[in-house]
Short mmCIF file of C-alpha atoms and ligand atoms in Angstrom, two decimals:
data_model
loop_
_atom_site.label_atom_id
_atom_site.label_comp_id
_atom_site.label_asym_id
_atom_site.label_seq_id
_atom_site.Cartn_x
_atom_site.Cartn_y
_atom_site.Cartn_z
CA UNK A 1 -31.26 -15.16 -12.27
CA UNK A 2 -29.68 -18.24 -13.80
CA UNK A 3 -31.50 -21.49 -13.33
CA UNK A 4 -29.79 -24.22 -11.33
CA UNK A 5 -27.81 -26.68 -13.41
CA UNK A 6 -29.39 -29.98 -14.46
CA UNK A 7 -25.97 -31.60 -14.10
CA UNK A 8 -24.52 -33.11 -10.90
CA UNK A 9 -21.25 -35.02 -11.29
CA UNK A 10 -20.49 -36.16 -7.71
CA UNK A 11 -22.71 -38.38 -5.56
CA UNK A 12 -22.58 -41.60 -3.53
CA UNK A 13 -24.59 -44.81 -3.25
CA UNK A 14 -24.58 -47.58 -0.67
CA UNK A 15 -21.60 -49.12 -2.51
CA UNK A 16 -19.60 -46.62 -0.45
CA UNK A 17 -21.00 -44.24 2.17
CA UNK A 18 -24.21 -43.00 0.57
CA UNK A 19 -27.47 -43.87 2.30
CA UNK A 20 -29.39 -44.66 -0.90
CA UNK A 21 -29.24 -47.64 -3.24
CA UNK A 22 -28.29 -46.83 -6.82
CA UNK A 23 -31.96 -47.21 -7.80
CA UNK A 24 -33.20 -44.85 -5.09
CA UNK A 25 -30.47 -42.34 -5.93
CA UNK A 26 -31.50 -42.23 -9.61
CA UNK A 27 -35.12 -41.77 -8.53
CA UNK A 28 -34.03 -38.87 -6.31
CA UNK A 29 -31.99 -37.42 -9.19
CA UNK A 30 -35.06 -37.54 -11.46
CA UNK A 31 -37.18 -35.92 -8.75
CA UNK A 32 -34.56 -33.16 -8.41
CA UNK A 33 -34.83 -32.42 -12.15
CA UNK A 34 -31.34 -33.65 -13.01
CA UNK A 35 -30.58 -34.76 -16.59
CA UNK A 36 -26.91 -35.78 -16.33
CA UNK A 37 -25.38 -37.32 -13.21
CA UNK A 38 -22.18 -39.11 -12.25
CA UNK A 39 -22.12 -41.74 -9.51
CA UNK A 40 -18.72 -41.40 -7.82
CA UNK A 41 -18.40 -43.89 -4.98
CA UNK A 42 -15.25 -44.00 -2.86
CA UNK A 43 -12.73 -46.41 -4.41
CA UNK A 44 -15.33 -48.63 -6.07
CA UNK A 45 -17.34 -48.91 -9.28
CA UNK A 46 -19.67 -51.54 -7.78
CA UNK A 47 -22.74 -49.26 -7.94
CA UNK A 48 -22.40 -48.26 -11.59
CA UNK A 49 -24.28 -51.10 -13.31
CA UNK A 50 -27.38 -50.74 -11.17
CA UNK A 51 -27.22 -46.96 -11.50
CA UNK A 52 -26.97 -47.16 -15.30
CA UNK A 53 -30.01 -49.41 -15.46
CA UNK A 54 -32.06 -47.15 -13.19
CA UNK A 55 -30.89 -43.98 -14.95
CA UNK A 56 -32.18 -45.36 -18.24
CA UNK A 57 -35.67 -45.88 -16.85
CA UNK A 58 -35.74 -42.22 -15.76
CA UNK A 59 -34.27 -40.87 -19.02
CA UNK A 60 -31.21 -39.61 -17.14
CA UNK A 61 -27.71 -39.75 -18.58
CA UNK A 62 -25.33 -41.59 -16.25
CA UNK A 63 -21.64 -40.73 -16.38
CA UNK A 64 -19.47 -43.55 -15.03
CA UNK A 65 -17.44 -42.18 -12.13
CA UNK A 66 -15.37 -42.97 -9.07
CA UNK A 67 -13.78 -40.97 -6.22
CA UNK A 68 -10.24 -42.08 -5.37
CA UNK A 69 -8.38 -41.40 -2.13
CA UNK A 70 -4.81 -40.41 -2.89
CA UNK A 71 -1.79 -39.24 -0.94
CA UNK A 72 0.09 -36.10 -1.85
CA UNK A 73 2.69 -34.40 0.33
CA UNK A 74 1.52 -36.39 3.36
CA UNK A 75 -2.05 -35.20 2.87
CA UNK A 76 -5.11 -37.08 1.64
CA UNK A 77 -6.86 -35.73 -1.45
CA UNK A 78 -9.91 -36.94 -3.33
CA UNK A 79 -9.71 -37.29 -7.09
CA UNK A 80 -12.89 -37.95 -9.05
CA UNK A 81 -12.65 -39.87 -12.32
CA UNK A 82 -15.40 -39.16 -14.88
CA UNK A 83 -16.30 -41.10 -18.03
CA UNK A 84 -14.07 -43.95 -16.96
CA UNK A 85 -14.13 -47.43 -18.42
CA UNK A 86 -14.74 -49.38 -15.18
CA UNK A 87 -13.27 -52.52 -16.72
CA UNK A 88 -9.93 -50.99 -17.73
CA UNK A 89 -7.14 -53.13 -16.27
CA UNK A 90 -5.04 -50.34 -14.70
CA UNK A 91 -8.04 -48.89 -12.92
CA UNK A 92 -9.34 -52.28 -11.84
CA UNK A 93 -5.97 -53.19 -10.31
CA UNK A 94 -5.69 -49.79 -8.64
CA UNK A 95 -9.15 -50.13 -7.13
CA UNK A 96 -8.32 -53.59 -5.83
CA UNK A 97 -5.30 -52.11 -4.08
CA UNK A 98 -7.29 -49.22 -2.61
CA UNK A 99 -9.98 -51.61 -1.41
CA UNK A 100 -7.54 -53.81 0.45
CA UNK A 101 -5.97 -50.72 2.04
CA UNK A 102 -9.42 -49.55 3.05
CA UNK A 103 -10.11 -52.92 4.63
CA UNK A 104 -6.84 -52.86 6.57
CA UNK A 105 -7.57 -49.35 7.78
CA UNK A 106 -11.09 -50.34 8.83
CA UNK A 107 -9.68 -53.22 10.87
CA UNK A 108 -7.15 -50.92 12.55
CA UNK A 109 -9.83 -48.30 13.35
CA UNK A 110 -12.09 -51.02 14.76
CA UNK A 111 -9.36 -52.29 17.08
CA UNK A 112 -8.90 -48.77 18.44
CA UNK A 113 -12.64 -48.13 18.80
CA UNK A 114 -13.17 -51.43 20.52
CA UNK A 115 -10.60 -50.39 23.15
CA UNK A 116 -12.46 -47.08 23.48
CA UNK A 117 -15.71 -48.84 24.32
CA UNK A 118 -17.33 -49.77 21.02
CA UNK A 119 -17.84 -53.46 21.75
CA UNK A 120 -18.20 -55.71 18.70
CA UNK A 121 -16.67 -53.23 16.26
CA UNK A 122 -13.97 -55.63 15.02
CA UNK A 123 -16.53 -58.32 14.34
CA UNK A 124 -18.77 -55.84 12.56
CA UNK A 125 -15.90 -54.98 10.18
CA UNK A 126 -15.19 -58.66 9.58
CA UNK A 127 -18.83 -59.33 8.78
CA UNK A 128 -19.13 -56.47 6.28
CA UNK A 129 -19.17 -57.85 2.72
CA UNK A 130 -15.97 -57.32 0.73
CA UNK A 131 -17.66 -55.25 -1.97
CA UNK A 132 -18.84 -52.69 0.61
CA UNK A 133 -16.30 -49.88 1.03
CA UNK A 134 -15.98 -49.00 4.72
CA UNK A 135 -15.37 -45.28 5.19
CA UNK A 136 -14.93 -43.27 8.37
CA UNK A 137 -18.55 -42.13 7.92
CA UNK A 138 -19.63 -45.72 8.53
CA UNK A 139 -17.75 -45.73 11.83
CA UNK A 140 -19.25 -42.35 12.72
CA UNK A 141 -22.79 -43.65 12.19
CA UNK A 142 -21.97 -46.76 14.19
CA UNK A 143 -20.70 -44.63 17.10
CA UNK A 144 -23.93 -42.63 17.01
CA UNK A 145 -25.97 -45.84 16.93
CA UNK A 146 -24.02 -47.22 19.90
CA UNK A 147 -24.81 -44.05 21.84
CA UNK A 148 -21.13 -43.09 22.10
CA UNK A 149 -21.63 -39.84 20.16
CA UNK A 150 -24.66 -37.57 19.70
CA UNK A 151 -24.02 -37.11 15.96
CA UNK A 152 -21.63 -38.01 13.15
CA UNK A 153 -19.84 -34.65 13.14
CA UNK A 154 -18.89 -35.11 16.76
CA UNK A 155 -17.79 -38.70 16.10
CA UNK A 156 -15.20 -37.28 13.70
CA UNK A 157 -14.19 -34.53 16.12
CA UNK A 158 -13.81 -36.89 19.04
CA UNK A 159 -12.49 -40.10 17.47
CA UNK A 160 -12.00 -40.25 13.72
CA UNK A 161 -10.32 -37.04 12.57
CA UNK A 162 -6.51 -36.82 12.21
CA UNK A 163 -4.86 -36.68 15.62
CA UNK A 164 -7.88 -38.18 17.44
CA UNK A 165 -7.90 -41.43 19.39
CA UNK A 166 -9.22 -43.74 16.65
CA UNK A 167 -7.58 -42.10 13.66
CA UNK A 168 -5.44 -44.35 11.48
CA UNK A 169 -3.07 -42.63 9.08
CA UNK A 170 -3.10 -44.35 5.69
CA UNK A 171 -0.68 -44.08 2.82
CA UNK A 172 -3.01 -44.06 -0.18
CA UNK A 173 -1.69 -44.41 -3.75
CA UNK A 174 0.22 -41.36 -4.96
CA UNK A 175 -1.66 -38.58 -6.75
CA UNK A 176 0.33 -39.16 -9.95
CA UNK A 177 -0.44 -42.86 -9.93
CA UNK A 178 -4.19 -42.48 -9.39
CA UNK A 179 -4.49 -39.82 -12.10
CA UNK A 180 -2.65 -42.29 -14.37
CA UNK A 181 -5.25 -45.01 -13.69
CA UNK A 182 -8.09 -42.64 -14.57
CA UNK A 183 -6.38 -41.52 -17.77
CA UNK A 184 -5.58 -45.13 -18.71
CA UNK A 185 -9.29 -45.90 -18.27
CA UNK A 186 -10.13 -43.18 -20.81
CA UNK A 187 -11.52 -40.90 -18.10
CA UNK A 188 -10.98 -37.34 -16.95
CA UNK A 189 -9.42 -36.75 -13.54
CA UNK A 190 -11.08 -34.03 -11.45
CA UNK A 191 -9.91 -32.54 -8.14
CA UNK A 192 -12.86 -33.04 -5.79
CA UNK A 193 -14.00 -30.21 -3.45
CA UNK A 194 -10.66 -28.29 -3.75
CA UNK A 195 -11.51 -25.89 -0.93
CA UNK A 196 -12.27 -28.63 1.61
CA UNK A 197 -8.68 -29.62 2.31
CA UNK A 198 -7.02 -28.02 5.31
CA UNK A 199 -4.34 -26.16 3.35
CA UNK A 200 -3.34 -22.60 2.64
CA UNK A 201 -3.93 -20.91 -0.68
CA UNK A 202 -0.32 -21.40 -1.74
CA UNK A 203 -0.42 -25.11 -0.88
CA UNK A 204 -3.65 -25.42 -2.82
CA UNK A 205 -1.98 -23.84 -5.81
CA UNK A 206 0.98 -26.18 -5.46
CA UNK A 207 -1.48 -29.08 -5.35
CA UNK A 208 -3.30 -27.93 -8.51
CA UNK A 209 0.04 -27.53 -10.32
CA UNK A 210 1.11 -31.05 -9.29
CA UNK A 211 -2.27 -32.42 -10.38
CA UNK A 212 -2.00 -30.76 -13.77
CA UNK A 213 1.58 -31.99 -14.15
CA UNK A 214 0.38 -35.53 -13.36
CA UNK A 215 -2.10 -35.38 -16.26
CA UNK A 216 -5.16 -34.15 -14.34
CA UNK A 217 -7.52 -32.08 -16.45
CA UNK A 218 -10.35 -30.67 -14.32
CA UNK A 219 -11.44 -29.46 -10.90
CA UNK A 220 -14.76 -28.98 -9.16
CA UNK A 221 -15.73 -25.34 -9.26
CA UNK A 222 -19.18 -25.81 -7.68
CA UNK A 223 -19.42 -28.31 -4.86
CA UNK A 224 -22.27 -28.99 -2.41
CA UNK A 225 -22.98 -25.83 -0.39
CA UNK A 226 -20.39 -23.71 -2.27
CA UNK A 227 -21.20 -20.05 -1.80
CA UNK A 228 -20.57 -17.34 -4.40
CA UNK A 229 -17.16 -16.54 -2.96
CA UNK A 230 -16.03 -20.19 -3.07
CA UNK A 231 -17.19 -20.49 -6.68
CA UNK A 232 -15.34 -17.30 -7.55
CA UNK A 233 -12.13 -18.57 -5.90
CA UNK A 234 -12.32 -21.94 -7.63
CA UNK A 235 -13.19 -20.40 -11.00
CA UNK A 236 -10.07 -18.25 -10.76
CA UNK A 237 -7.99 -21.34 -9.87
CA UNK A 238 -9.42 -23.31 -12.81
CA UNK A 239 -8.50 -20.49 -15.16
CA UNK A 240 -5.04 -19.98 -13.69
CA UNK A 241 -4.14 -23.68 -13.90
CA UNK A 242 -5.80 -24.42 -17.24
CA UNK A 243 -8.27 -26.88 -15.74
CA UNK A 244 -11.76 -27.66 -16.97
CA UNK A 245 -14.64 -26.99 -14.59
CA UNK A 246 -16.83 -29.63 -12.98
CA UNK A 247 -19.75 -29.39 -10.58
CA UNK A 248 -21.09 -31.91 -8.10
CA UNK A 249 -23.07 -31.87 -4.89
CA UNK A 250 -21.18 -34.72 -3.14
CA UNK A 251 -24.61 -35.97 -2.09
CA UNK A 252 -24.54 -38.78 0.52
CA UNK A 253 -28.23 -38.90 1.50
CA UNK A 254 -29.27 -39.03 5.12
CA UNK A 255 -25.71 -39.60 6.39
CA UNK A 256 -24.92 -35.97 5.43
CA UNK A 257 -28.37 -34.37 5.40
CA UNK A 258 -27.03 -30.83 5.00
CA UNK A 259 -26.07 -31.60 1.37
CA UNK A 260 -28.86 -31.63 -1.21
CA UNK A 261 -28.80 -33.42 -4.54
CA UNK A 262 -28.41 -31.16 -7.58
CA UNK A 263 -29.68 -27.56 -7.50
CA UNK A 264 -26.10 -26.41 -8.12
CA UNK A 265 -25.54 -23.03 -9.70
CA UNK A 266 -24.52 -23.19 -13.36
CA UNK A 267 -20.79 -22.96 -14.05
CA UNK A 268 -19.32 -19.55 -14.86
CA UNK A 269 -19.52 -19.12 -18.64
CA UNK A 270 -15.89 -18.29 -19.24
CA UNK A 271 -14.77 -21.75 -18.03
CA UNK A 272 -14.52 -24.85 -20.18
CA UNK A 273 -16.89 -27.47 -18.72
CA UNK A 274 -15.51 -30.92 -17.91
CA UNK A 275 -17.87 -32.56 -20.41
CA UNK A 276 -17.85 -31.05 -23.90
CA UNK A 277 -21.58 -31.63 -24.26
CA UNK A 278 -22.27 -29.25 -21.35
CA UNK A 279 -21.32 -26.29 -23.55
MN1 MN Q 1 -18.00 -39.86 1.64
MN1 MN Q 2 -14.53 -36.46 -1.09
MN1 MN Q 3 -17.59 -37.59 -2.38
#
């Protein structure tokens, strides 16, 4: 039996929708036996400095990361950037744009939810600090707290998912553009959780081809809760499209308690890992 990997390149702090501070997350990473981790908050690099500081005290290597929401063929995809320079101008400007779109979307969702009975939702959005990225998970937790839903999964099913009463369709930056920001910041663009998007196999292949064409270089082959079949499917995709392999739990803490930090199976040996030093 192969030991679980000591690498986990996808996780969230309170700067987006994780439940842990950067410090607590690095403590949890150390406790889970991880040696190399990437913090990849949604559309922000605000958690990276604190994470780097905490990682150092635990002897963990922190890879600077981010998870961007992008639009492709009228779908939303998530692209992780690894080993980015968070101060690079193109990325910084792109993040500023994403953050203002996120804010607008949050306001629009809040107006809908308020009409559906979540009193005070608009004010809650207005009072959230600007450097806090509001995701749909935040609304889900709020709906649970307000007693309008028994749990976050049902909040998505009932209100927040596409086609539901409080869903707000957003035109995120184009895939090509976002990959360009990551590359301009010296990073590597990675397709996050490629099997999580509601698309057929042939659409997924079209997506991976477009990503590669745009200058993307890697994809997640092991994601949180991937089973052997999913890893096999993604490994075959990575090989077919000439993409490097990444692995990441997508840990969010208590807001998604079914996902554990680390303990990911090692990457298949025939694949080229996203970081050269993982060889
Ligand atoms: Mn999330
Ligand atoms: Mn994601
Ligand atoms: Mn994520």
